[in-house]
Short mmCIF file of C-alpha atoms in Angstrom, two decimals:
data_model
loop_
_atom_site.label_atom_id
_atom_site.label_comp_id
_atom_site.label_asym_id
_atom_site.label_seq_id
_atom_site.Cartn_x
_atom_site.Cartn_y
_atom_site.Cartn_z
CA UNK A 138 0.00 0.00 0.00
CA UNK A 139 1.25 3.25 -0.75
CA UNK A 140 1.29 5.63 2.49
CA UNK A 141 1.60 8.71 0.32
CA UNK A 142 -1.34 7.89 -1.73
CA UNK A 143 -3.56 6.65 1.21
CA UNK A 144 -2.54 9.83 3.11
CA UNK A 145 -3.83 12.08 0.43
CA UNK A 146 -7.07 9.85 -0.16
CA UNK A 147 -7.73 10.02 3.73
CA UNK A 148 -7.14 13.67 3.23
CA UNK A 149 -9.44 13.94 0.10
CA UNK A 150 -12.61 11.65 2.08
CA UNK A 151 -12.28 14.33 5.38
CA UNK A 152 -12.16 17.29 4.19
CA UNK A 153 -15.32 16.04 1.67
CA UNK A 154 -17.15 14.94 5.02
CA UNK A 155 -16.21 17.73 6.94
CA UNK A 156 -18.02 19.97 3.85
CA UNK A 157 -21.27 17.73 3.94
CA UNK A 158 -21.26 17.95 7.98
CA UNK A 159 -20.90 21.49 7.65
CA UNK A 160 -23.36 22.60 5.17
CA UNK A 161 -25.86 20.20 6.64
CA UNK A 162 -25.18 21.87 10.55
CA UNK A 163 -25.70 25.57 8.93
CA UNK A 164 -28.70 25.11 6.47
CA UNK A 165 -30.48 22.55 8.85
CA UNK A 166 -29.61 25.64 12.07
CA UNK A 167 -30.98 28.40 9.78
CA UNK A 168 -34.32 26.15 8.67
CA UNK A 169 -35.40 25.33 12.53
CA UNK A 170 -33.95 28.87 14.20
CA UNK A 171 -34.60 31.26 11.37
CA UNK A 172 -36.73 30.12 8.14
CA UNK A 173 -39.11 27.59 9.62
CA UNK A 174 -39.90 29.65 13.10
CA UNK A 175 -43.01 29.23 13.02
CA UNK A 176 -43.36 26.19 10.86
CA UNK A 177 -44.57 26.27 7.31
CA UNK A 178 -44.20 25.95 3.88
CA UNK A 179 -42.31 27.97 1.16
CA UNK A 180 -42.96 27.63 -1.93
CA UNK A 181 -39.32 28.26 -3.40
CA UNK A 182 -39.88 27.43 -7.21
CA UNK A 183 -42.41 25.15 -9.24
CA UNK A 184 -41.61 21.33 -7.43
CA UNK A 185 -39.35 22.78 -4.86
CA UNK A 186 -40.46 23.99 -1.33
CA UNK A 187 -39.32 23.84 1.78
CA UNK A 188 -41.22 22.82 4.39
CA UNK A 189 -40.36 21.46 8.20
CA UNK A 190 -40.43 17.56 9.15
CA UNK A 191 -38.84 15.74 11.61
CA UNK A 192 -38.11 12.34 10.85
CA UNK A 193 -37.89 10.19 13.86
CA UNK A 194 -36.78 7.06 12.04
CA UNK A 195 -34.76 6.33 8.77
CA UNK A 196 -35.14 6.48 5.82
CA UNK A 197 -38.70 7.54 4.73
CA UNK A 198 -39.79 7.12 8.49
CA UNK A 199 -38.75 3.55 8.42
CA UNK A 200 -38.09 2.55 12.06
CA UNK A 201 -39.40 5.09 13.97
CA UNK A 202 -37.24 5.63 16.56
CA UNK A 203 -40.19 8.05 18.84
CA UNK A 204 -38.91 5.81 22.11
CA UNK A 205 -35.17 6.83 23.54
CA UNK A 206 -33.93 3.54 23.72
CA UNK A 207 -34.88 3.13 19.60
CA UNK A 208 -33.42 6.59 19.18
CA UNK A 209 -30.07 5.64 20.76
CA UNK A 210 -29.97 1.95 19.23
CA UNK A 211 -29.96 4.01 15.66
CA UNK A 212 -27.52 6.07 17.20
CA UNK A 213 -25.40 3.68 18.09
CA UNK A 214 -25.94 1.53 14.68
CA UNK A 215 -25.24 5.09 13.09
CA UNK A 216 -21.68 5.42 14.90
CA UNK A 217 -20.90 1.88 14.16
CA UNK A 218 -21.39 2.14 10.71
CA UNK A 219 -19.65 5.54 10.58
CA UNK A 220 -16.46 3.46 12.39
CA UNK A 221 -16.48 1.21 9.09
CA UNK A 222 -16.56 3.42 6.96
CA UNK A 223 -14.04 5.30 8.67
CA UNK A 224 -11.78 2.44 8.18
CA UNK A 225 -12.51 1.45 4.99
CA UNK A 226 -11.47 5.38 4.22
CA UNK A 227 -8.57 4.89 5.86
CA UNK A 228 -7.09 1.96 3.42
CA UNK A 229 -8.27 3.37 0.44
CA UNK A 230 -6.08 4.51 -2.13
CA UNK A 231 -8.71 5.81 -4.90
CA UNK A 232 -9.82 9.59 -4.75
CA UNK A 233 -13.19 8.97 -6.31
CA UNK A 234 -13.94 6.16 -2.83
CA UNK A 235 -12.41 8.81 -0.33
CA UNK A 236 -14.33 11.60 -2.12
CA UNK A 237 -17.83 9.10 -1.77
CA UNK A 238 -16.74 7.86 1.42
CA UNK A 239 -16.52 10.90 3.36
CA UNK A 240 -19.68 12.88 2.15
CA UNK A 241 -21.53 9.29 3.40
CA UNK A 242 -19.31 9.85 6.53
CA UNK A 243 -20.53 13.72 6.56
CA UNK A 244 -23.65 12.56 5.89
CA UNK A 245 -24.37 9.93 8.71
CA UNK A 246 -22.56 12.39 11.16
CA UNK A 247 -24.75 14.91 10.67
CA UNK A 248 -27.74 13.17 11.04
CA UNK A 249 -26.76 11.42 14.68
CA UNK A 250 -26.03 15.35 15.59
CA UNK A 251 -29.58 16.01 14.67
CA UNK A 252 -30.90 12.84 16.62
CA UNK A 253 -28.76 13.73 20.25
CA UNK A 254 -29.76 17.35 19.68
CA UNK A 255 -33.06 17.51 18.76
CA UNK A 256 -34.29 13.29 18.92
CA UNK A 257 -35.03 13.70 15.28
CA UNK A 258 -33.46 14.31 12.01
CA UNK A 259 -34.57 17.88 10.37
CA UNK A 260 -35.77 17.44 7.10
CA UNK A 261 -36.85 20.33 5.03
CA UNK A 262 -35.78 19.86 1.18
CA UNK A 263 -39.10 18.87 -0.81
CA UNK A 264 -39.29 18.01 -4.17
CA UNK A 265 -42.22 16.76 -6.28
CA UNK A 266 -43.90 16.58 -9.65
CA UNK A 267 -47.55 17.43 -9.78
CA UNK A 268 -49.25 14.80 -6.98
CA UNK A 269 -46.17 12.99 -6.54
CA UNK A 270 -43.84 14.28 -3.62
CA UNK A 271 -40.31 12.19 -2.63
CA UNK A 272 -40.17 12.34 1.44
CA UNK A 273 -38.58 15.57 2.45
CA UNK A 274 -34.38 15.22 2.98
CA UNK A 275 -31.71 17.00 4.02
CA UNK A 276 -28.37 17.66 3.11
CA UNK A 277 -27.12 15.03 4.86
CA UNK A 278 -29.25 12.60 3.10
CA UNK A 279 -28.17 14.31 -0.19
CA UNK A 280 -24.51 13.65 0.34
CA UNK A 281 -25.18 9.65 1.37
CA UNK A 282 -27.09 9.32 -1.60
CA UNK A 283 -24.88 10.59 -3.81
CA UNK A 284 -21.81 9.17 -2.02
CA UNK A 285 -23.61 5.55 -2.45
CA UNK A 286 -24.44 6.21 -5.95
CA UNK A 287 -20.33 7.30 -6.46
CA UNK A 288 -19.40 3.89 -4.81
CA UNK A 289 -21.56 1.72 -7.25
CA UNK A 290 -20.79 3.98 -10.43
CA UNK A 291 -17.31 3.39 -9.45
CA UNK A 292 -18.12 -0.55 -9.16
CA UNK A 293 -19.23 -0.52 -11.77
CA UNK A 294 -17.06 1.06 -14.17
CA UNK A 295 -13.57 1.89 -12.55
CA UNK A 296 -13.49 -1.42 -10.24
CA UNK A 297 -14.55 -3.70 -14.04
CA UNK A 298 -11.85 -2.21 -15.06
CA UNK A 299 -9.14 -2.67 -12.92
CA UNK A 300 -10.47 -6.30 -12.53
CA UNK A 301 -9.50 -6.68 -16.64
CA UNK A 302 -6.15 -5.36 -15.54
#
């Protein structure tokens, strides 16, 4: 394994996490203090609003976590998986699976700050087309989405490739 490389991977996944933790910390601050105080809904552009919800479970409400020892069992399930990745970041050599890795790693961090501060996760990003709405997210679900979808585009076509190598 190249130290050099691995160093500047590690490098590349926290600063990327650090950027997703971040951003989520100040726009999810300035929706609950500022924006959505009271609660409501703002139209923002045609399929776009922003609106308040408080997820207590995971994704799309799945395994609602409305009792404290559920809310600290996906805490702790949270930080575990955060650990992995954390690992797996720190033997990687490839930029693009640092880069995906830490805006998961972001991601998932910001969301256990949102369930120990508030014992929910703020969602407030809502998207739909005519009837149709996806469940509002955040920006911490944004970045482990599109970290996950990195890690299989990168399965899929720079991992097939160093497998014919």
């Amino acid at each position: 394994m190249n130290v050099k490389k691995r160093k500047g991977s590690f490098s590349i996944g926290l600063i990327f996490g650090l950027l997703i933790l971040t951003l989520d910390q100040i726009t999810k601050w300035w929706i609950v203090t500022e924006i959505m105080n009271p609660p409501r809904h703002i139209p923002v552009f045609p399929s776009f609003n922003l609106v308040m919800g408080w997820n207590r479970g995971v994704s799309f409400g799945i395994f609602d976590s409305s009792s404290p020892p559920n809310q600290w069992l996906l805490i702790s399930i949270a930080l575990v998986i955060v650990t992995i990745l954390l690992i797996w970041l720190w033997r990687s050599e490839s930029r693009i699976i640092s880069l995906a890795l830490g805006i998961i790693i972001g991601g998932a961090i910001g969301n256990v700050v949102d369930r120990i501060h508030y014992g929910a996760v703020a969602d407030f990003l809502d998207f739909y087309l005519g009837d149709f709405h996806w469940p509002a997210f955040n920006i911490a679900d944004a970045g482990i989405t599109i970290g996950v979808i990195i890690l299989v585009l990168e399965s899929f076509f720079v991992g097939s490739e160093n497998n014919k190598n």
